[in-house]
Amino acid sequence: IPSRIFYPSRVYSAIAYDVVAWNMRDNSSTLFVIYFDTMKNGPQPQSDYFHMIGAGEPIVCQQGRFAPNFVAGLTWGDLDGDGLDDMVVGGCNGIGYLCFAKNIGTKQMPRFSRLEWLVSGTRFINCLYVTSESYVTSEGTLRTQGLSDPLLQDWDGDGDLDLYVRSNRWYADQHQFYENAGGPKNYQFVAAKNPPELSKITEFSEGDVADWNNDGEPEKISSHKRFLLYHSSPDTAGSPIAGFNEFINCLRPHDIDNDGNKDVIVGLIDGTIMFCRNMGILT
């Protein structure tokens, strides 16, 4: 099926095939519904499940996909002072390098440059973790892992974005903090002591709580395997709203098209980053 969701790396034809998917209630099978949209109007919702999220579209840079393996985490922020949100992506690639992608598009249509590895001084920022001796290879060397969840935020209140990295959360749960010593227009990350506010971070929890439909009340978006779930409140059960061909490894809210609605940015286990447009009406 020449679908944006199933084959995000393919070149699209003039006719868009929008695909949505959800689990059956007994979890025994998966049902896929295909909408053929010849007028380029986007997905046409046919049930209450699909009142908010549009079909996923891949976010790519000039090199194609962002991560060589799978996306562990991603974060947004204007690191060069041009008014456009850039992206930092963490992956699991054996070393845990962080990739920086400069936004060279517009506020309504982001476009990203070639990837750069983030550095601190002359060293690449990495999340290398050496596993225990039980993981010694046949060649006698230790296996290594690298898994990085980045977060950009002005932790010290000086007007520029600092970098916090939670790394190797599945087996070590390490933490790194880098202060931005360069300023809002020229980032320079310097290793520093973790500020106490890091203990309050919730961005790496399962799902994101936000006012997703602009009604003044918090809702929640979470993931289950290949599916996005929408919760009408943080404590209620979720209903499927979108499906993908690979497992979802992280999701982040971000108004990527600058229309006033929070969209969902999804990192998949194959290294693809998908943009799911919020189709709701701002109220």
Coordinates of C-alpha atoms in Angstrom, one line a residue:
I1 CA 0.0 0.0 0.0
P2 CA 1.6 3.3 -1.0
S3 CA 0.8 4.9 2.3
R4 CA 2.4 7.7 4.2
I5 CA 2.3 5.6 7.3
F6 CA 3.4 2.2 6.0
Y7 CA 6.2 3.5 3.7
P8 CA 7.3 6.9 5.1
S9 CA 10.6 6.7 3.1
R10 CA 8.9 6.3 -0.3
V11 CA 8.3 9.1 -2.8
Y12 CA 4.6 10.0 -2.8
S13 CA 2.4 10.3 -5.8
A14 CA 0.0 13.2 -6.5
I15 CA -2.8 11.2 -4.8
A16 CA -2.4 10.8 -1.1
Y17 CA -3.5 7.5 0.6
D18 CA -4.2 8.2 4.2
V19 CA -4.2 5.2 6.5
V20 CA -5.4 4.9 10.1
A21 CA -5.5 1.9 12.3
W22 CA -6.6 0.7 15.7
N23 CA -6.7 -2.5 17.8
M24 CA -9.9 -4.4 18.1
R25 CA -11.4 -4.4 21.6
D26 CA -10.5 -8.0 22.3
N27 CA -6.9 -7.4 21.2
S28 CA -7.1 -10.4 18.9
S29 CA -6.5 -8.6 15.7
T30 CA -5.7 -5.2 14.1
L31 CA -8.1 -3.4 11.7
F32 CA -6.8 -1.1 9.1
V33 CA -9.0 1.5 7.3
I34 CA -7.9 3.2 4.1
Y35 CA -9.1 6.5 2.9
F36 CA -8.4 7.5 -0.7
D37 CA -8.1 11.3 -0.8
T38 CA -7.8 12.5 -4.4
M39 CA -8.4 16.1 -3.5
K40 CA -5.5 16.4 -1.0
N41 CA -7.8 17.4 1.8
G42 CA -6.2 15.1 4.3
P43 CA -7.9 12.2 6.2
Q44 CA -11.6 12.0 6.3
P45 CA -12.7 11.0 9.9
Q46 CA -15.4 8.3 9.9
S47 CA -15.8 7.8 13.6
D48 CA -15.4 9.6 16.9
Y49 CA -12.0 7.9 17.3
F50 CA -10.5 10.2 14.7
H51 CA -11.7 13.6 15.7
M52 CA -8.2 15.0 16.4
I53 CA -5.2 13.4 14.9
G54 CA -4.5 13.3 11.2
A55 CA -2.5 10.7 9.2
G56 CA 1.2 10.7 10.0
E57 CA 3.8 12.3 7.7
P58 CA 7.5 11.6 8.1
I59 CA 9.8 14.4 9.3
V60 CA 13.1 14.1 7.4
C61 CA 16.4 16.0 7.2
Q62 CA 18.7 16.4 4.2
Q63 CA 20.1 12.9 4.9
G64 CA 16.7 11.2 5.2
R65 CA 15.8 9.6 8.5
F66 CA 17.1 11.0 11.7
A67 CA 18.5 8.0 13.6
P68 CA 20.5 5.0 12.3
N69 CA 18.7 2.7 14.7
F70 CA 15.7 3.8 16.7
V71 CA 14.6 7.1 18.1
A72 CA 14.9 7.1 21.9
G73 CA 13.8 10.7 22.5
L74 CA 13.5 14.1 20.9
T75 CA 13.2 17.7 22.0
W76 CA 12.6 21.1 20.4
G77 CA 14.0 24.6 20.8
D78 CA 15.5 27.5 19.0
L79 CA 19.2 27.0 19.4
D80 CA 20.4 29.6 16.8
G81 CA 18.1 32.5 17.5
D82 CA 16.3 32.6 14.1
G83 CA 12.8 32.2 15.6
L84 CA 12.4 28.6 14.3
D85 CA 12.4 25.6 16.5
D86 CA 15.3 23.3 15.9
M87 CA 15.3 19.6 16.9
V88 CA 17.6 17.5 19.0
V89 CA 17.2 13.7 18.6
G90 CA 18.6 10.9 20.7
G91 CA 18.9 7.4 19.4
C92 CA 20.1 4.0 20.3
N93 CA 23.1 3.5 18.1
G94 CA 25.6 1.7 20.3
I95 CA 27.1 5.0 21.5
G96 CA 24.2 7.2 22.2
Y97 CA 25.2 10.3 20.2
L98 CA 22.8 13.2 20.1
C99 CA 21.9 14.6 16.7
F100 CA 21.1 18.3 16.1
A101 CA 18.9 19.3 13.1
K102 CA 18.7 23.0 12.3
N103 CA 15.3 24.1 11.1
I104 CA 15.8 25.9 7.7
G105 CA 12.1 26.1 6.8
T106 CA 9.4 28.3 8.0
K107 CA 7.1 28.4 11.1
Q108 CA 4.3 26.8 9.0
M109 CA 6.5 24.3 7.2
P110 CA 9.7 23.1 9.0
R111 CA 12.6 21.7 7.0
F112 CA 15.8 20.4 8.5
S113 CA 19.4 20.6 7.5
R114 CA 22.0 17.8 7.6
L115 CA 22.4 16.2 11.0
E116 CA 25.3 17.3 13.3
W117 CA 26.4 15.5 16.4
L118 CA 26.1 17.7 19.4
V119 CA 29.4 18.5 21.1
S120 CA 30.6 19.8 24.5
G121 CA 33.9 21.5 23.9
T122 CA 35.8 19.2 21.6
R123 CA 33.9 16.0 22.6
F124 CA 30.8 14.6 21.1
I125 CA 28.0 14.3 23.7
N126 CA 27.3 10.6 24.1
C127 CA 25.6 8.3 26.4
L128 CA 28.0 5.3 26.2
Y129 CA 27.2 2.6 28.7
V130 CA 29.3 -0.6 29.1
T131 CA 27.3 -3.6 30.0
S132 CA 28.2 -6.2 32.6
E133 CA 30.7 -8.9 32.1
S134 CA 27.9 -11.4 31.3
Y135 CA 27.7 -9.6 28.0
V136 CA 31.2 -10.3 26.9
T137 CA 31.3 -11.1 23.2
S138 CA 33.1 -14.1 21.7
E139 CA 36.0 -11.8 20.8
G140 CA 36.4 -10.9 24.5
T141 CA 35.2 -7.3 24.2
L142 CA 32.4 -5.8 26.3
R143 CA 29.1 -5.0 24.5
T144 CA 28.2 -1.3 24.8
Q145 CA 24.9 0.4 24.6
G146 CA 23.8 4.0 24.1
L147 CA 20.3 5.3 24.7
S148 CA 19.6 9.0 25.0
D149 CA 16.5 11.1 25.9
P150 CA 17.3 14.8 25.5
L151 CA 15.4 17.8 26.9
L152 CA 16.0 21.5 26.0
Q153 CA 15.0 24.0 28.7
D154 CA 16.3 27.2 30.2
W155 CA 17.1 25.7 33.6
D156 CA 19.2 28.6 34.9
G157 CA 16.9 31.5 33.7
D158 CA 19.5 33.3 31.7
G159 CA 17.5 33.3 28.4
D160 CA 19.1 30.4 26.6
L161 CA 18.4 26.8 26.3
D162 CA 20.3 24.3 28.4
L163 CA 20.5 20.5 27.7
Y164 CA 19.5 17.7 30.0
V165 CA 20.0 14.1 28.9
R166 CA 18.5 11.1 30.6
S167 CA 20.4 8.1 29.3
N168 CA 20.2 4.4 29.3
R169 CA 16.9 4.4 31.1
W170 CA 16.2 0.7 30.7
Y171 CA 19.3 -0.5 32.5
A172 CA 21.2 2.3 34.2
D173 CA 19.1 5.5 34.3
Q174 CA 22.0 7.9 34.1
H175 CA 21.7 11.7 34.0
Q176 CA 23.8 14.4 32.3
F177 CA 23.4 18.2 32.3
Y178 CA 25.0 20.7 30.0
E179 CA 24.7 24.5 30.6
N180 CA 24.5 26.7 27.5
A181 CA 27.5 29.1 27.8
G182 CA 27.2 30.5 24.3
G183 CA 23.9 32.3 24.4
P184 CA 20.5 32.2 22.6
K185 CA 22.0 32.5 19.1
N186 CA 25.2 30.4 19.4
Y187 CA 24.8 27.4 21.7
Q188 CA 27.9 26.0 23.5
F189 CA 27.1 23.2 25.9
V190 CA 29.4 22.8 28.9
A191 CA 29.0 19.9 31.4
A192 CA 27.7 21.2 34.7
K193 CA 26.1 19.9 37.9
N194 CA 22.5 18.8 37.7
P195 CA 20.1 21.5 39.0
P196 CA 17.7 20.3 41.7
E197 CA 14.7 21.0 39.4
L198 CA 15.6 18.0 37.3
S199 CA 13.9 15.8 39.9
K200 CA 10.5 17.3 38.8
I201 CA 10.8 16.3 35.1
T202 CA 7.8 14.4 33.8
E203 CA 8.5 14.6 30.0
F204 CA 9.9 11.1 30.0
S205 CA 6.8 9.5 31.5
E206 CA 4.5 7.3 29.4
G207 CA 2.4 9.7 27.5
D208 CA 2.1 13.5 27.5
V209 CA -0.6 15.5 29.4
A210 CA -1.6 18.8 27.8
D211 CA -4.7 20.7 26.7
W212 CA -4.9 18.9 23.4
N213 CA -8.3 20.1 22.3
N214 CA -8.1 23.7 23.7
D215 CA -11.0 23.3 26.1
G216 CA -9.0 24.5 29.1
E217 CA -8.8 21.0 30.6
P218 CA -5.9 18.6 30.4
E219 CA -6.0 15.5 28.2
K220 CA -3.5 12.8 27.6
I221 CA -1.9 11.2 24.5
S222 CA -0.1 7.9 25.1
S223 CA 1.2 5.0 23.1
H224 CA 0.7 1.3 23.0
K225 CA 2.9 -0.7 20.7
R226 CA 2.1 0.8 17.2
F227 CA -0.8 2.9 18.3
L228 CA -1.5 6.4 19.6
L229 CA -4.2 6.6 22.3
Y230 CA -6.2 9.6 23.3
H231 CA -7.5 10.0 26.9
S232 CA -10.2 12.5 27.6
S233 CA -8.6 13.1 31.0
P234 CA -5.2 12.0 32.4
D235 CA -6.9 9.2 34.4
T236 CA -9.3 7.7 31.9
A237 CA -8.8 4.8 29.5
G238 CA -7.5 5.7 26.0
S239 CA -9.0 5.2 22.6
P240 CA -6.8 4.6 19.5
I241 CA -6.5 7.5 17.1
A242 CA -3.6 6.6 14.8
G243 CA -1.4 3.6 13.9
F244 CA 2.0 3.1 12.5
N245 CA 4.0 0.3 10.9
E246 CA 6.7 0.3 13.7
F247 CA 6.5 0.4 17.4
I248 CA 6.3 3.9 19.0
N249 CA 9.3 4.6 21.1
C250 CA 8.6 8.2 22.1
L251 CA 6.1 10.9 21.6
R252 CA 6.2 14.7 22.2
P253 CA 3.6 17.5 21.9
H254 CA 4.6 20.3 19.6
D255 CA 2.8 22.8 17.4
I256 CA 4.9 22.1 14.4
D257 CA 2.7 23.9 11.9
N258 CA 2.1 27.0 14.0
D259 CA -1.7 26.8 13.8
G260 CA -2.4 27.1 17.6
N261 CA -3.0 23.4 18.1
K262 CA -0.6 21.0 19.7
D263 CA 0.4 18.2 17.3
V264 CA 2.0 14.9 18.1
I265 CA 5.6 14.1 17.1
V266 CA 6.3 10.4 17.2
G267 CA 9.7 8.6 17.2
L268 CA 9.5 5.1 15.9
I269 CA 11.8 2.1 16.6
D270 CA 13.1 2.1 13.0
G271 CA 14.5 5.6 13.3
T272 CA 11.6 7.4 11.5
I273 CA 10.1 10.5 13.1
M274 CA 6.5 11.1 12.2
F275 CA 4.4 14.3 12.5
C276 CA 0.7 13.7 13.3
R277 CA -1.3 16.9 12.6
N278 CA -3.9 17.9 15.2
M279 CA -7.1 18.2 13.1
G280 CA -9.1 19.8 15.9
I281 CA -10.6 23.3 15.7
L282 CA -9.2 25.9 18.0
T283 CA -11.9 27.0 20.4

